[in-house]
């Protein structure tokens, strides 16, 4: 990918105040593949003290959405049309990492998946998988 | 429902720091039915300035989860096993309201749905629907 | 709806050999709403003798798809982009009935739901709910 | 896996009359992994003459369910609690092949995925992905 295309992902991400609230950032961008990460902040927890499903979802959805954006023309943004999350284990640890991937690119619909891992004591475990559809919209 | 059962929902909700971060609260609790709401805070937006999908998801998922809790014994909590969201329109406006509903109660699995509305200028429009599975876990 | 529009639904349905294999038919067509039904044939069962999830899915998906077609221009067909099914109970009985409904019409995406009921001894019980996205394609 | 465990999968599959109607069979069984296949029969088509979504779903769901069964005790059967399918392309060709995989085994819930391929002129292309939850039930 061109540096401009990568920058476009980072700029769009930076414009999402929710990502700043969650302390999230983009860690890697490649064609059809984006990795994002966030600490499990004190303000992003559920009733048992683990990371909230809303955090896991937000990170997984965002990685998938930007993965879709890497395969689309520069003139568009993407929005999530639908996405499903299966939560496999509690979000225990210090940090979540999401890896989004394009399964089927398309001008009208882009099918994506995402895996979310929780990192504790330097060990990552898969805590959620997502499968969804991203839709290009004019910027 | 008994005042104790309603209080249990409010206590569990209050223990979720993510809900406080998003400014969310429980508005109504009935058997199999919970309504939650949150303002679209400056820190909960996507790149176009509308409410973030993570906010819509968090609110819809939470209303559905607590709806499930209203039909379960007092000795359990619930966690989301899986949930799918279809986003129908951008989250434009001041406030989101989610209405969670139990479709099929069960001791092992509880099937739920949720509708999320955006309120702008005193008018509510449906912006998302969710369908998922809640699982009881020991408190 | 015009008789022509209703006929169009019946013609498209009749062109699906899978529906004939399953013994399915359209029972009612209204704007944004279609009901289909099928017997639980001896050749459409799972290993415990109940109706197969594939039968329940086929009927629910079809009702939802044709519900979408009722709100689209005459020049298009629809295909399922994605759909999720939650199975609530075994498909016990003689006959399944599916009711598909449009939640959000759209020229690019049409969000739909479907409920599937099993009828036994003249009593219907809800056995599955579906939530999905239909996409118009040129005929 | 023991020959008995593999035989158990084949026996359960053979008891599903829907699989016989669709001409489906199990092609490979390994720990956490099952491959099934079916011809696109004349009686399993949609209105444009391609394989019906109900066929694609049935095959993908079945492969995922039996993949779950390979990691569960011999005393149980599995049923699908929920599953979501994203359809990527029409089911064009002679034959469909589904590969089911266990993502997260569990005594209460088993999270699975499935990929479905269409074979035409000796070439396979991915036409659908599924993500779902299987639940063990007593035999």
GROMACS .gro file of N, CA, C and O in nm, chain C residues 13-108:
model
  384
  291UNK      N    1  -4.099  -1.773  -0.688
  291UNK     CA    2  -4.100  -1.886  -0.595
  291UNK      C    3  -4.110  -2.017  -0.670
  291UNK      O    4  -4.039  -2.115  -0.640
  292UNK      N    5  -4.199  -2.020  -0.768
  292UNK     CA    6  -4.221  -2.144  -0.845
  292UNK      C    7  -4.096  -2.185  -0.922
  292UNK      O    8  -4.079  -2.303  -0.956
  293UNK      N    9  -4.008  -2.087  -0.950
  293UNK     CA   10  -3.886  -2.117  -1.025
  293UNK      C   11  -3.776  -2.176  -0.937
  293UNK      O   12  -3.670  -2.214  -0.985
  294UNK      N   13  -3.800  -2.184  -0.806
  294UNK     CA   14  -3.702  -2.240  -0.713
  294UNK      C   15  -3.731  -2.389  -0.693
  294UNK      O   16  -3.817  -2.424  -0.614
  295UNK      N   17  -3.652  -2.475  -0.756
  295UNK     CA   18  -3.680  -2.618  -0.744
  295UNK      C   19  -3.666  -2.666  -0.600
  295UNK      O   20  -3.731  -2.763  -0.559
  296UNK      N   21  -3.582  -2.600  -0.521
  296UNK     CA   22  -3.564  -2.640  -0.381
  296UNK      C   23  -3.697  -2.628  -0.305
  296UNK      O   24  -3.725  -2.711  -0.217
  297UNK      N   25  -3.775  -2.528  -0.336
  297UNK     CA   26  -3.903  -2.510  -0.268
  297UNK      C   27  -3.998  -2.624  -0.302
  297UNK      O   28  -4.074  -2.670  -0.217
  298UNK      N   29  -3.991  -2.670  -0.426
  298UNK     CA   30  -4.075  -2.783  -0.466
  298UNK      C   31  -4.029  -2.911  -0.395
  298UNK      O   32  -4.111  -2.989  -0.346
  299UNK      N   33  -3.897  -2.929  -0.388
  299UNK     CA   34  -3.843  -3.046  -0.317
  299UNK      C   35  -3.890  -3.049  -0.173
  299UNK      O   36  -3.923  -3.154  -0.118
  300UNK      N   37  -3.896  -2.931  -0.111
  300UNK     CA   38  -3.937  -2.923   0.029
  300UNK      C   39  -4.089  -2.917   0.046
  300UNK      O   40  -4.140  -2.917   0.158
  301UNK      N   41  -4.162  -2.908  -0.066
  301UNK     CA   42  -4.308  -2.900  -0.058
  301UNK      C   43  -4.358  -2.764  -0.010
  301UNK      O   44  -4.471  -2.752   0.037
  302UNK      N   45  -4.274  -2.663  -0.023
  302UNK     CA   46  -4.309  -2.530   0.030
  302UNK      C   47  -4.398  -2.452  -0.065
  302UNK      O   48  -4.396  -2.474  -0.186
  303UNK      N   49  -4.478  -2.363  -0.008
  303UNK     CA   50  -4.552  -2.270  -0.092
  303UNK      C   51  -4.571  -2.136  -0.022
  303UNK      O   52  -4.555  -2.125   0.098
  304UNK      N   53  -4.601  -2.035  -0.103
  304UNK     CA   54  -4.631  -1.901  -0.050
  304UNK      C   55  -4.777  -1.902  -0.005
  304UNK      O   56  -4.864  -1.942  -0.082
  305UNK      N   57  -4.803  -1.856   0.114
  305UNK     CA   58  -4.940  -1.855   0.164
  305UNK      C   59  -5.003  -1.716   0.164
  305UNK      O   60  -5.125  -1.703   0.155
  306UNK      N   61  -4.922  -1.613   0.181
  306UNK     CA   62  -4.978  -1.478   0.184
  306UNK      C   63  -4.870  -1.377   0.146
  306UNK      O   64  -4.754  -1.392   0.185
  307UNK      N   65  -4.909  -1.278   0.070
  307UNK     CA   66  -4.817  -1.172   0.026
  307UNK      C   67  -4.881  -1.037   0.053
  307UNK      O   68  -4.993  -1.010   0.009
  308UNK      N   69  -4.813  -0.954   0.128
  308UNK     CA   70  -4.858  -0.817   0.148
  308UNK      C   71  -4.735  -0.726   0.144
  308UNK      O   72  -4.621  -0.774   0.146
  309UNK      N   73  -4.759  -0.597   0.138
  309UNK     CA   74  -4.647  -0.502   0.134
  309UNK      C   75  -4.553  -0.524   0.254
  309UNK      O   76  -4.594  -0.505   0.369
  310UNK      N   77  -4.432  -0.568   0.228
  310UNK     CA   78  -4.333  -0.583   0.335
  310UNK      C   79  -4.351  -0.706   0.422
  310UNK      O   80  -4.290  -0.719   0.527
  311UNK      N   81  -4.433  -0.800   0.375
  311UNK     CA   82  -4.472  -0.912   0.460
  311UNK      C   83  -4.509  -1.034   0.376
  311UNK      O   84  -4.600  -1.026   0.293
  312UNK      N   85  -4.440  -1.145   0.396
  312UNK     CA   86  -4.472  -1.266   0.320
  312UNK      C   87  -4.476  -1.386   0.414
  312UNK      O   88  -4.391  -1.398   0.504
  313UNK      N   89  -4.576  -1.472   0.394
  313UNK     CA   90  -4.584  -1.594   0.474
  313UNK      C   91  -4.568  -1.714   0.382
  313UNK      O   92  -4.637  -1.724   0.279
  314UNK      N   93  -4.477  -1.805   0.420
  314UNK     CA   94  -4.461  -1.929   0.344
  314UNK      C   95  -4.476  -2.046   0.439
  314UNK      O   96  -4.466  -2.031   0.561
  315UNK      N   97  -4.502  -2.163   0.384
  315UNK     CA   98  -4.524  -2.280   0.469
  315UNK      C   99  -4.478  -2.406   0.397
  315UNK      O  100  -4.470  -2.409   0.273
  316UNK      N  101  -4.446  -2.508   0.476
  316UNK     CA  102  -4.408  -2.638   0.419
  316UNK      C  103  -4.441  -2.747   0.519
  316UNK      O  104  -4.428  -2.726   0.640
  317UNK      N  105  -4.480  -2.862   0.470
  317UNK     CA  106  -4.492  -2.978   0.559
  317UNK      C  107  -4.351  -3.022   0.601
  317UNK      O  108  -4.254  -2.989   0.534
  318UNK      N  109  -4.342  -3.091   0.713
  318UNK     CA  110  -4.213  -3.153   0.749
  318UNK      C  111  -4.213  -3.291   0.684
  318UNK      O  112  -4.261  -3.388   0.740
  319UNK      N  113  -4.161  -3.295   0.562
  319UNK     CA  114  -4.164  -3.419   0.483
  319UNK      C  115  -4.071  -3.524   0.542
  319UNK      O  116  -3.973  -3.491   0.612
  320UNK      N  117  -4.098  -3.651   0.512
  320UNK     CA  118  -4.007  -3.758   0.557
  320UNK      C  119  -3.863  -3.735   0.513
  320UNK      O  120  -3.770  -3.772   0.584
  321UNK      N  121  -3.844  -3.669   0.400
  321UNK     CA  122  -3.708  -3.648   0.349
  321UNK      C  123  -3.644  -3.517   0.392
  321UNK      O  124  -3.545  -3.475   0.334
  322UNK      N  125  -3.699  -3.452   0.495
  322UNK     CA  126  -3.645  -3.321   0.537
  322UNK      C  127  -3.618  -3.320   0.688
  322UNK      O  128  -3.639  -3.221   0.755
  323UNK      N  129  -3.567  -3.433   0.737
  323UNK     CA  130  -3.551  -3.447   0.882
  323UNK      C  131  -3.405  -3.458   0.925
  323UNK      O  132  -3.318  -3.492   0.847
  324UNK      N  133  -3.385  -3.427   1.054
  324UNK     CA  134  -3.251  -3.444   1.113
  324UNK      C  135  -3.246  -3.578   1.185
  324UNK      O  136  -3.343  -3.656   1.179
  325UNK      N  137  -3.136  -3.602   1.255
  325UNK     CA  138  -3.111  -3.737   1.308
  325UNK      C  139  -3.206  -3.780   1.420
  325UNK      O  140  -3.213  -3.899   1.452
  326UNK      N  141  -3.279  -3.685   1.477
  326UNK     CA  142  -3.374  -3.724   1.582
  326UNK      C  143  -3.518  -3.733   1.529
  326UNK      O  144  -3.612  -3.750   1.606
  327UNK      N  145  -3.533  -3.712   1.398
  327UNK     CA  146  -3.665  -3.725   1.338
  327UNK      C  147  -3.745  -3.595   1.329
  327UNK      O  148  -3.855  -3.593   1.276
  328UNK      N  149  -3.689  -3.485   1.382
  328UNK     CA  150  -3.757  -3.357   1.371
  328UNK      C  151  -3.721  -3.290   1.238
  328UNK      O  152  -3.633  -3.338   1.165
  329UNK      N  153  -3.788  -3.179   1.209
  329UNK     CA  154  -3.754  -3.107   1.087
  329UNK      C  155  -3.608  -3.061   1.092
  329UNK      O  156  -3.557  -3.022   1.197
  330UNK      N  157  -3.542  -3.065   0.978
  330UNK     CA  158  -3.401  -3.028   0.969
  330UNK      C  159  -3.384  -2.876   0.979
  330UNK      O  160  -3.467  -2.802   0.930
  331UNK      N  161  -3.273  -2.833   1.041
  331UNK     CA  162  -3.243  -2.690   1.048
  331UNK      C  163  -3.237  -2.629   0.908
  331UNK      O  164  -3.272  -2.512   0.888
  332UNK      N  165  -3.195  -2.709   0.810
  332UNK     CA  166  -3.189  -2.660   0.673
  332UNK      C  167  -3.328  -2.629   0.617
  332UNK      O  168  -3.344  -2.539   0.535
  333UNK      N  169  -3.428  -2.704   0.661
  333UNK     CA  170  -3.566  -2.677   0.621
  333UNK      C  171  -3.616  -2.548   0.686
  333UNK      O  172  -3.671  -2.459   0.619
  334UNK      N  173  -3.592  -2.537   0.817
  334UNK     CA  174  -3.633  -2.417   0.890
  334UNK      C  175  -3.567  -2.294   0.831
  334UNK      O  176  -3.632  -2.191   0.807
  335UNK      N  177  -3.436  -2.305   0.805
  335UNK     CA  178  -3.363  -2.194   0.745
  335UNK      C  179  -3.419  -2.159   0.608
  335UNK      O  180  -3.443  -2.042   0.577
  336UNK      N  181  -3.439  -2.259   0.523
  336UNK     CA  182  -3.484  -2.235   0.385
  336UNK      C  183  -3.617  -2.161   0.384
  336UNK      O  184  -3.637  -2.068   0.306
  337UNK      N  185  -3.706  -2.203   0.472
  337UNK     CA  186  -3.838  -2.143   0.474
  337UNK      C  187  -3.832  -2.000   0.529
  337UNK      O  188  -3.893  -1.908   0.473
  338UNK      N  189  -3.756  -1.981   0.637
  338UNK     CA  190  -3.744  -1.848   0.698
  338UNK      C  191  -3.673  -1.750   0.607
  338UNK      O  192  -3.714  -1.635   0.591
  339UNK      N  193  -3.569  -1.796   0.543
  339UNK     CA  194  -3.492  -1.712   0.450
  339UNK      C  195  -3.576  -1.673   0.329
  339UNK      O  196  -3.573  -1.557   0.284
  340UNK      N  197  -3.653  -1.767   0.279
  340UNK     CA  198  -3.735  -1.740   0.161
  340UNK      C  199  -3.846  -1.639   0.192
  340UNK      O  200  -3.871  -1.547   0.113
  341UNK      N  201  -3.911  -1.655   0.307
  341UNK     CA  202  -4.016  -1.560   0.345
  341UNK      C  203  -3.958  -1.420   0.359
  341UNK      O  204  -4.018  -1.320   0.314
  342UNK      N  205  -3.839  -1.410   0.418
  342UNK     CA  206  -3.774  -1.281   0.436
  342UNK      C  207  -3.734  -1.220   0.301
  342UNK      O  208  -3.750  -1.100   0.278
  343UNK      N  209  -3.682  -1.304   0.213
  343UNK     CA  210  -3.639  -1.257   0.081
  343UNK      C  211  -3.756  -1.203  -0.001
  343UNK      O  212  -3.747  -1.096  -0.061
  344UNK      N  213  -3.867  -1.276  -0.001
  344UNK     CA  214  -3.981  -1.229  -0.077
  344UNK      C  215  -4.049  -1.110  -0.011
  344UNK      O  216  -4.105  -1.024  -0.081
  345UNK      N  217  -4.042  -1.100   0.120
  345UNK     CA  218  -4.090  -0.978   0.187
  345UNK      C  219  -4.013  -0.857   0.133
  345UNK      O  220  -4.071  -0.753   0.101
  346UNK      N  221  -3.880  -0.874   0.118
  346UNK     CA  222  -3.797  -0.766   0.063
  346UNK      C  223  -3.840  -0.734  -0.080
  346UNK      O  224  -3.849  -0.617  -0.120
  347UNK      N  225  -3.869  -0.838  -0.158
  347UNK     CA  226  -3.906  -0.816  -0.298
  347UNK      C  227  -4.035  -0.734  -0.312
  347UNK      O  228  -4.051  -0.659  -0.408
  348UNK      N  229  -4.123  -0.744  -0.214
  348UNK     CA  230  -4.249  -0.667  -0.222
  348UNK      C  231  -4.228  -0.516  -0.213
  348UNK      O  232  -4.317  -0.440  -0.250
  349UNK      N  233  -4.113  -0.474  -0.161
  349UNK     CA  234  -4.090  -0.330  -0.146
  349UNK      C  235  -3.987  -0.278  -0.247
  349UNK      O  236  -3.941  -0.164  -0.237
  350UNK      N  237  -3.952  -0.362  -0.344
  350UNK     CA  238  -3.850  -0.323  -0.442
  350UNK      C  239  -3.913  -0.307  -0.580
  350UNK      O  240  -4.020  -0.362  -0.607
  351UNK      N  241  -3.846  -0.234  -0.669
  351UNK     CA  242  -3.901  -0.214  -0.803
  351UNK      C  243  -3.915  -0.347  -0.879
  351UNK      O  244  -3.846  -0.445  -0.849
  352UNK      N  245  -3.999  -0.348  -0.979
  352UNK     CA  246  -4.029  -0.471  -1.052
  352UNK      C  247  -3.912  -0.523  -1.135
  352UNK      O  248  -3.916  -0.636  -1.183
  353UNK      N  249  -3.812  -0.440  -1.150
  353UNK     CA  250  -3.701  -0.478  -1.238
  353UNK      C  251  -3.594  -0.560  -1.167
  353UNK      O  252  -3.495  -0.598  -1.229
  354UNK      N  253  -3.612  -0.586  -1.039
  354UNK     CA  254  -3.505  -0.656  -0.966
  354UNK      C  255  -3.550  -0.789  -0.908
  354UNK      O  256  -3.669  -0.816  -0.892
  355UNK      N  257  -3.451  -0.872  -0.879
  355UNK     CA  258  -3.465  -0.989  -0.794
  355UNK      C  259  -3.392  -0.957  -0.663
  355UNK      O  260  -3.320  -0.857  -0.655
  356UNK      N  261  -3.404  -1.040  -0.563
  356UNK     CA  262  -3.320  -1.022  -0.444
  356UNK      C  263  -3.239  -1.149  -0.419
  356UNK      O  264  -3.282  -1.259  -0.451
  357UNK      N  265  -3.122  -1.129  -0.359
  357UNK     CA  266  -3.046  -1.242  -0.306
  357UNK      C  267  -3.014  -1.213  -0.160
  357UNK      O  268  -3.009  -1.098  -0.119
  358UNK      N  269  -2.995  -1.319  -0.084
  358UNK     CA  270  -2.956  -1.304   0.056
  358UNK      C  271  -2.808  -1.271   0.063
  358UNK      O  272  -2.725  -1.347   0.012
  359UNK      N  273  -2.775  -1.158   0.125
  359UNK     CA  274  -2.633  -1.127   0.148
  359UNK      C  275  -2.585  -1.198   0.272
  359UNK      O  276  -2.476  -1.254   0.275
  360UNK      N  277  -2.668  -1.195   0.375
  360UNK     CA  278  -2.633  -1.262   0.502
  360UNK      C  279  -2.759  -1.278   0.580
  360UNK      O  280  -2.852  -1.197   0.570
  361UNK      N  281  -2.762  -1.382   0.662
  361UNK     CA  282  -2.875  -1.401   0.751
  361UNK      C  283  -2.832  -1.489   0.867
  361UNK      O  284  -2.745  -1.574   0.854
  362UNK      N  285  -2.889  -1.460   0.982
  362UNK     CA  286  -2.856  -1.535   1.103
  362UNK      C  287  -2.983  -1.596   1.158
  362UNK      O  288  -3.087  -1.531   1.161
  363UNK      N  289  -2.969  -1.720   1.202
  363UNK     CA  290  -3.083  -1.790   1.258
  363UNK      C  291  -3.053  -1.832   1.401
  363UNK      O  292  -2.945  -1.884   1.429
  364UNK      N  293  -3.144  -1.803   1.492
  364UNK     CA  294  -3.141  -1.860   1.627
  364UNK      C  295  -3.251  -1.964   1.635
  364UNK      O  296  -3.369  -1.932   1.615
  365UNK      N  297  -3.211  -2.087   1.663
  365UNK     CA  298  -3.308  -2.197   1.670
  365UNK      C  299  -3.352  -2.212   1.816
  365UNK      O  300  -3.269  -2.232   1.905
  366UNK      N  301  -3.480  -2.200   1.840
  366UNK     CA  302  -3.532  -2.192   1.976
  366UNK      C  303  -3.580  -2.325   2.031
  366UNK      O  304  -3.581  -2.348   2.151
  367UNK      N  305  -3.624  -2.412   1.941
  367UNK     CA  306  -3.681  -2.540   1.982
  367UNK      C  307  -3.678  -2.633   1.862
  367UNK      O  308  -3.670  -2.587   1.748
  368UNK      N  309  -3.683  -2.765   1.885
  368UNK     CA  310  -3.685  -2.858   1.773
  368UNK      C  311  -3.809  -2.835   1.685
  368UNK      O  312  -3.913  -2.792   1.734
  369UNK      N  313  -3.797  -2.863   1.558
  369UNK     CA  314  -3.908  -2.848   1.463
  369UNK      C  315  -3.997  -2.971   1.471
  369UNK      O  316  -3.995  -3.057   1.383
  370UNK      N  317  -4.075  -2.976   1.577
  370UNK     CA  318  -4.167  -3.088   1.599
  370UNK      C  319  -4.302  -3.056   1.539
  370UNK      O  320  -4.354  -2.947   1.559
  371UNK      N  321  -4.363  -3.155   1.471
  371UNK     CA  322  -4.499  -3.133   1.423
  371UNK      C  323  -4.516  -3.173   1.278
  371UNK      O  324  -4.438  -3.251   1.224
  372UNK      N  325  -4.619  -3.118   1.217
  372UNK     CA  326  -4.656  -3.156   1.081
  372UNK      C  327  -4.609  -3.056   0.978
  372UNK      O  328  -4.589  -3.090   0.862
  373UNK      N  329  -4.597  -2.930   1.021
  373UNK     CA  330  -4.586  -2.825   0.923
  373UNK      C  331  -4.510  -2.708   0.982
  373UNK      O  332  -4.521  -2.679   1.102
  374UNK      N  333  -4.432  -2.640   0.898
  374UNK     CA  334  -4.366  -2.516   0.941
  374UNK      C  335  -4.426  -2.398   0.867
  374UNK      O  336  -4.462  -2.410   0.749
  375UNK      N  337  -4.436  -2.287   0.937
  375UNK     CA  338  -4.486  -2.163   0.876
  375UNK      C  339  -4.385  -2.053   0.906
  375UNK      O  340  -4.343  -2.038   1.021
  376UNK      N  341  -4.346  -1.978   0.803
  376UNK     CA  342  -4.250  -1.869   0.821
  376UNK      C  343  -4.315  -1.737   0.784
  376UNK      O  344  -4.385  -1.728   0.682
  377UNK      N  345  -4.291  -1.636   0.866
  377UNK     CA  346  -4.342  -1.502   0.839
  377UNK      C  347  -4.224  -1.406   0.826
  377UNK      O  348  -4.152  -1.380   0.922
  378UNK      N  349  -4.203  -1.357   0.704
  378UNK     CA  350  -4.092  -1.264   0.677
  378UNK      C  351  -4.141  -1.121   0.676
  378UNK      O  352  -4.255  -1.095   0.635
  379UNK      N  353  -4.056  -1.031   0.719
  379UNK     CA  354  -4.096  -0.892   0.737
  379UNK      C  355  -3.981  -0.799   0.702
  379UNK      O  356  -3.866  -0.828   0.736
  380UNK      N  357  -4.012  -0.689   0.637
  380UNK     CA  358  -3.909  -0.589   0.608
  380UNK      C  359  -3.898  -0.493   0.726
  380UNK      O  360  -3.997  -0.434   0.768
  381UNK      N  361  -3.777  -0.477   0.777
  381UNK     CA  362  -3.754  -0.383   0.887
  381UNK      C  363  -3.708  -0.249   0.831
  381UNK      O  364  -3.749  -0.143   0.877
  382UNK      N  365  -3.623  -0.255   0.730
  382UNK     CA  366  -3.569  -0.131   0.672
  382UNK      C  367  -3.550  -0.153   0.523
  382UNK      O  368  -3.457  -0.225   0.482
  383UNK      N  369  -3.638  -0.096   0.441
  383UNK     CA  370  -3.620  -0.111   0.296
  383UNK      C  371  -3.505  -0.022   0.249
  383UNK      O  372  -3.466   0.071   0.319
  384UNK      N  373  -3.450  -0.053   0.135
  384UNK     CA  374  -3.341   0.027   0.082
  384UNK      C  375  -3.308  -0.018  -0.057
  384UNK      O  376  -3.326  -0.135  -0.090
  385UNK      N  377  -3.260   0.074  -0.139
  385UNK     CA  378  -3.226   0.037  -0.276
  385UNK      C  379  -3.101  -0.050  -0.284
  385UNK      O  380  -3.082  -0.127  -0.375
  386UNK      N  381  -3.012  -0.033  -0.183
  386UNK     CA  382  -2.889  -0.112  -0.185
  386UNK      C  383  -2.899  -0.233  -0.093
  386UNK      O  384  -2.853  -0.341  -0.125
   0.00000   0.00000   0.00000
